[in-house]
């Protein structure tokens, strides 16, 4: 899916097709349909990025049939949200294929269904796509109406990219209809959203830097704890082995190296007589002296 979004369509479709084949053998039907949705979305992105003169008409028609088939299967299985997404994508492909009136009618029928199921981002996107259809049909007043309705939804619920496209569409319609002040207001909001998006990107970059610093701090802390006795704070056997490995080459070239070994006489008697808590405090006191 990420490869598809990034425009690596052939790789994405190959992976998604294999995923569908595997799920068809081992997964429940609803999982199979969800995977099919991802695969068809990948095809839609590839067709969307292809130039109009190189879009193969038979492939577009076959793709439209596949969207309808998925929508009908999902509705029959009670997966209405999935069915509504499939019908919406079918309408968007109709619009991309130049069948603007048919697409606008399909989207108009979907808007109340999206609202019924609480699918607000889909509702906003459907309204914006409907507006684009009317723009293509040279109906700027109807396009403006739907762009305004789309913005009422997208300002609080949609993706920033969809919001920007709707604002730019509204600005175009306002300009065509002669309301230059309204067109300018829409473009000002476009700039404000773009600035907000840049600020959000910068904020996320800062958060990522802070997370990397925190991860480095925790890594150092974990490394220290791995080489430290938790009771006394003294270096443990792992640290000793690392220290010896680092300094043993001095011995091999004739330089002196000293190790001091200590043992606490009769320490077991302390534990047996006064208890292990007292024994722990004795070990801590000796560690402080060392």
Coordinates of C-alpha atoms in Angstrom, one line a residue:
X1 CA 0.0 0.0 0.0
X2 CA 2.8 2.4 0.8
X3 CA 4.6 1.6 -2.5
X4 CA 1.3 2.3 -4.2
X5 CA 0.9 5.7 -2.5
X6 CA 4.6 6.5 -3.4
X7 CA 3.9 5.7 -7.1
X8 CA 5.7 2.4 -7.3
X9 CA 2.7 0.9 -9.0
X10 CA 4.1 -2.3 -10.5
X11 CA 5.8 -3.4 -7.3
X12 CA 2.7 -2.5 -5.3
X13 CA 0.3 -4.4 -7.5
X14 CA 2.5 -7.4 -7.6
X15 CA 2.6 -7.5 -3.8
X16 CA -1.1 -6.8 -3.4
X17 CA -2.0 -9.5 -5.9
X18 CA 0.1 -12.0 -4.1
X19 CA -1.5 -11.0 -0.8
X20 CA -5.0 -11.5 -2.3
X21 CA -4.0 -15.0 -3.5
X22 CA -2.6 -16.0 -0.1
X23 CA -5.7 -14.7 1.7
X24 CA -8.0 -16.4 -0.7
X25 CA -6.5 -19.7 0.4
X26 CA -6.3 -19.1 4.2
X27 CA -8.4 -16.1 5.4
X28 CA -12.0 -15.3 6.1
X29 CA -14.1 -13.8 3.4
X30 CA -14.2 -10.3 4.9
X31 CA -10.4 -10.2 5.0
X32 CA -10.3 -11.3 1.4
X33 CA -12.6 -8.4 0.4
X34 CA -10.5 -5.9 2.4
X35 CA -7.4 -7.1 0.6
X36 CA -9.3 -6.8 -2.7
X37 CA -10.1 -3.2 -1.8
X38 CA -6.4 -2.4 -1.4
X39 CA -5.6 -4.1 -4.7
X40 CA -8.3 -2.2 -6.6
X41 CA -7.2 1.0 -5.0
X42 CA -3.7 0.3 -6.3
X43 CA -5.0 -0.1 -9.8
X44 CA -6.9 3.2 -9.5
X45 CA -3.8 5.0 -8.4
X46 CA -1.9 3.6 -11.4
X47 CA -4.6 4.6 -13.8
X48 CA -4.9 8.1 -12.1
X49 CA -1.2 8.7 -12.7
X50 CA -1.3 7.5 -16.3
X51 CA -1.8 10.2 -19.0
X52 CA -5.3 10.3 -20.4
X53 CA -4.1 9.2 -23.9
X54 CA -2.4 6.1 -22.5
X55 CA -5.2 4.8 -20.3
X56 CA -6.4 1.6 -22.0
X57 CA -10.1 1.9 -22.3
X58 CA -10.8 -1.9 -21.9
X59 CA -8.7 -1.9 -18.6
X60 CA -10.7 1.0 -17.3
X61 CA -14.0 -0.7 -18.1
X62 CA -12.8 -3.9 -16.5
X63 CA -11.7 -1.9 -13.4
X64 CA -15.2 -0.3 -13.1
X65 CA -16.8 -3.8 -13.2
X66 CA -14.4 -5.0 -10.5
X67 CA -15.4 -2.1 -8.2
X68 CA -19.1 -2.9 -8.7
X69 CA -18.5 -6.6 -8.1
X70 CA -16.7 -5.9 -4.8
X71 CA -19.4 -3.4 -3.7
X72 CA -22.1 -6.0 -4.4
X73 CA -20.3 -8.8 -2.7
X74 CA -19.6 -6.7 0.4
X75 CA -23.2 -5.5 0.6
X76 CA -24.4 -9.0 0.4
X77 CA -22.1 -10.0 3.2
X78 CA -23.2 -7.1 5.4
X79 CA -19.9 -5.2 5.1
X80 CA -21.7 -2.0 4.3
X81 CA -18.9 0.4 5.0
X82 CA -16.6 -1.5 2.6
X83 CA -19.4 -1.6 0.0
X84 CA -19.9 2.1 0.3
X85 CA -16.1 2.7 -0.2
X86 CA -16.2 0.5 -3.3
X87 CA -19.2 2.3 -4.8
X88 CA -17.5 5.6 -4.1
X89 CA -14.3 4.5 -5.8
X90 CA -16.4 3.2 -8.7
X91 CA -17.8 6.7 -9.1
X92 CA -14.4 8.3 -8.9
X93 CA -13.1 6.1 -11.6
X94 CA -16.2 7.0 -13.7
X95 CA -15.3 10.7 -13.3
X96 CA -11.6 10.0 -14.2
X97 CA -12.9 8.1 -17.3
X98 CA -14.8 11.2 -18.5
X99 CA -18.3 10.0 -17.6
X100 CA -18.9 13.0 -15.4
X101 CA -22.7 13.1 -15.4
X102 CA -22.9 9.4 -14.4
X103 CA -20.3 9.9 -11.7
X104 CA -22.0 12.9 -10.3
X105 CA -25.3 11.1 -10.0
X106 CA -23.6 8.1 -8.3
X107 CA -21.8 10.4 -5.8
X108 CA -25.0 12.3 -5.0
X109 CA -26.7 9.0 -4.0
X110 CA -23.8 8.0 -1.8
X111 CA -23.5 11.2 0.3
X112 CA -26.5 10.4 2.6
X113 CA -25.3 6.9 2.9
X114 CA -21.9 8.1 4.1
X115 CA -23.6 10.4 6.6
X116 CA -25.8 7.5 7.8
X117 CA -22.7 5.4 8.6
X118 CA -20.7 8.2 10.1
X119 CA -18.1 8.2 7.3
X120 CA -17.5 11.9 7.3
X121 CA -14.2 12.0 5.4
X122 CA -15.8 9.9 2.6
X123 CA -18.8 12.3 2.6
X124 CA -16.5 15.3 2.2
X125 CA -14.5 13.6 -0.6
X126 CA -17.7 12.5 -2.4
X127 CA -19.0 16.1 -2.4
X128 CA -15.6 17.4 -3.7
X129 CA -15.5 14.8 -6.4
X130 CA -19.1 15.7 -7.3
X131 CA -18.0 19.4 -7.6
X132 CA -15.2 18.4 -9.9
X133 CA -17.7 16.5 -12.1
X134 CA -19.8 19.7 -12.4
X135 CA -16.7 21.7 -13.2
X136 CA -15.9 19.4 -16.0
X137 CA -19.5 19.7 -17.2
X138 CA -19.1 23.5 -17.3
X139 CA -21.6 24.0 -14.5
X140 CA -19.7 26.3 -12.1
X141 CA -22.7 27.3 -9.9
X142 CA -23.4 23.7 -9.1
X143 CA -19.7 23.0 -8.6
X144 CA -19.4 25.9 -6.2
X145 CA -22.4 24.7 -4.2
X146 CA -20.8 21.2 -3.8
X147 CA -17.4 22.6 -3.0
X148 CA -18.9 24.7 -0.2
X149 CA -20.7 21.6 1.1
X150 CA -17.5 19.6 0.9
X151 CA -15.5 22.2 2.8
X152 CA -18.1 22.2 5.7
X153 CA -17.2 18.5 6.1
X154 CA -13.5 18.5 5.2
X155 CA -12.5 21.4 7.5
X156 CA -13.0 19.2 10.5
X157 CA -12.8 15.7 9.2
X158 CA -10.9 15.3 6.0
X159 CA -7.3 15.0 5.0
X160 CA -5.4 18.2 4.4
X161 CA -4.8 17.3 0.7
X162 CA -8.5 16.8 0.1
X163 CA -9.2 20.1 1.9
X164 CA -6.6 21.9 -0.3
X165 CA -8.0 20.5 -3.5
X166 CA -11.6 21.6 -2.5
X167 CA -10.4 25.1 -1.7
X168 CA -8.6 25.4 -5.0
X169 CA -11.7 24.2 -6.8
X170 CA -13.9 26.7 -5.0
X171 CA -11.4 29.5 -5.9
X172 CA -11.6 28.5 -9.6
X173 CA -15.4 28.5 -9.5
X174 CA -15.6 31.8 -7.7
X175 CA -13.3 33.3 -10.3
X176 CA -15.4 31.9 -13.2
X177 CA -18.5 33.3 -11.6
X178 CA -17.0 36.7 -11.2
X179 CA -16.7 36.8 -7.4
X180 CA -13.0 37.7 -7.1
X181 CA -13.2 38.6 -3.4
X182 CA -14.5 35.1 -2.6
X183 CA -11.9 33.5 -4.9
X184 CA -9.2 35.5 -3.1
X185 CA -10.6 34.4 0.3
X186 CA -10.4 30.7 -0.8
X187 CA -6.8 31.1 -1.9
X188 CA -5.9 32.8 1.4
X189 CA -7.3 29.7 3.2
X190 CA -5.2 27.5 0.8
X191 CA -2.1 29.4 1.9
X192 CA -3.1 29.1 5.6
X193 CA -3.6 25.3 5.2
X194 CA -0.3 24.9 3.4
X195 CA 1.4 26.9 6.2
X196 CA -0.3 24.7 8.8
X197 CA 0.8 21.6 6.9
X198 CA 4.4 22.9 6.8
X199 CA 4.3 23.7 10.5
X200 CA 2.9 20.2 11.3
X201 CA 5.7 18.7 9.2
X202 CA 8.3 20.7 11.1
X203 CA 6.7 19.8 14.4
X204 CA 6.8 16.1 13.5
X205 CA 10.4 16.4 12.4
X206 CA 11.2 18.0 15.8
X207 CA 9.3 15.2 17.6
X208 CA 11.3 12.6 15.7
X209 CA 14.6 14.3 16.6
X210 CA 13.5 14.3 20.3
X211 CA 12.5 10.7 20.1
X212 CA 15.9 9.8 18.6
X213 CA 17.7 11.6 21.5
X214 CA 15.5 9.9 24.0
X215 CA 16.1 6.5 22.3
X216 CA 19.9 7.2 22.5
X217 CA 19.6 8.1 26.2
X218 CA 17.6 4.9 26.9
X219 CA 20.1 2.8 24.9
X220 CA 22.9 4.2 27.0
X221 CA 20.9 3.5 30.1
X222 CA 20.1 0.0 29.1
X223 CA 23.7 -0.7 28.2
X224 CA 24.8 0.7 31.6
X225 CA 22.3 -1.4 33.4
X226 CA 23.3 -4.5 31.5
X227 CA 26.9 -4.1 32.8
X228 CA 25.9 -3.0 36.4
X229 CA 24.9 -4.9 39.5
X230 CA 21.4 -3.5 40.4
X231 CA 22.0 -3.9 44.2
X232 CA 25.4 -2.2 44.6
X233 CA 25.8 -0.2 41.4
X234 CA 29.2 -1.9 40.9
X235 CA 30.3 -3.3 37.5
X236 CA 29.2 -6.9 37.0
X237 CA 30.9 -9.9 35.3
X238 CA 29.9 -8.8 31.8
X239 CA 31.6 -5.5 32.4
X240 CA 34.7 -7.3 33.8
X241 CA 35.0 -9.4 30.7
X242 CA 34.6 -6.4 28.5
X243 CA 37.3 -4.5 30.5
X244 CA 39.7 -7.5 30.4
X245 CA 39.2 -7.8 26.6
X246 CA 40.0 -4.1 26.2
X247 CA 43.1 -4.0 28.4
X248 CA 44.7 -7.5 27.8
X249 CA 46.6 -6.2 24.8
X250 CA 48.7 -4.2 27.3
X251 CA 49.9 -7.4 28.9
X252 CA 50.8 -8.9 25.5
X253 CA 53.1 -5.9 24.8
X254 CA 54.7 -6.1 28.2
X255 CA 52.8 -3.4 30.1
X256 CA 51.7 -4.1 33.7
X257 CA 48.1 -4.9 34.5
X258 CA 46.7 -5.3 38.0
X259 CA 43.6 -7.0 39.4
X260 CA 42.6 -6.9 43.0
X261 CA 40.3 -9.7 44.3
X262 CA 38.3 -9.3 47.5
X263 CA 36.1 -11.7 49.4
X264 CA 33.8 -10.9 52.4
X265 CA 34.7 -13.4 55.1
X266 CA 31.8 -15.3 56.7
X267 CA 29.2 -13.3 54.8
X268 CA 26.7 -16.2 54.9
X269 CA 26.7 -15.8 58.7
X270 CA 25.4 -12.3 58.3
X271 CA 22.5 -13.4 56.2
X272 CA 21.7 -16.3 58.5
X273 CA 21.9 -14.2 61.7
X274 CA 20.4 -10.9 60.6
X275 CA 18.5 -11.7 57.5
X276 CA 19.0 -11.0 53.8
X277 CA 17.8 -7.4 53.9
X278 CA 20.6 -6.7 56.4
X279 CA 23.0 -8.6 54.2
X280 CA 22.0 -6.5 51.2
X281 CA 22.7 -3.3 53.2
X282 CA 26.2 -4.7 54.1
X283 CA 26.9 -5.3 50.4
X284 CA 25.8 -1.7 49.6
X285 CA 28.0 -0.3 52.4
X286 CA 31.0 -2.3 51.2
X287 CA 30.4 -1.1 47.6
X288 CA 30.4 2.5 48.8
X289 CA 33.7 2.0 50.6
X290 CA 35.2 0.4 47.4

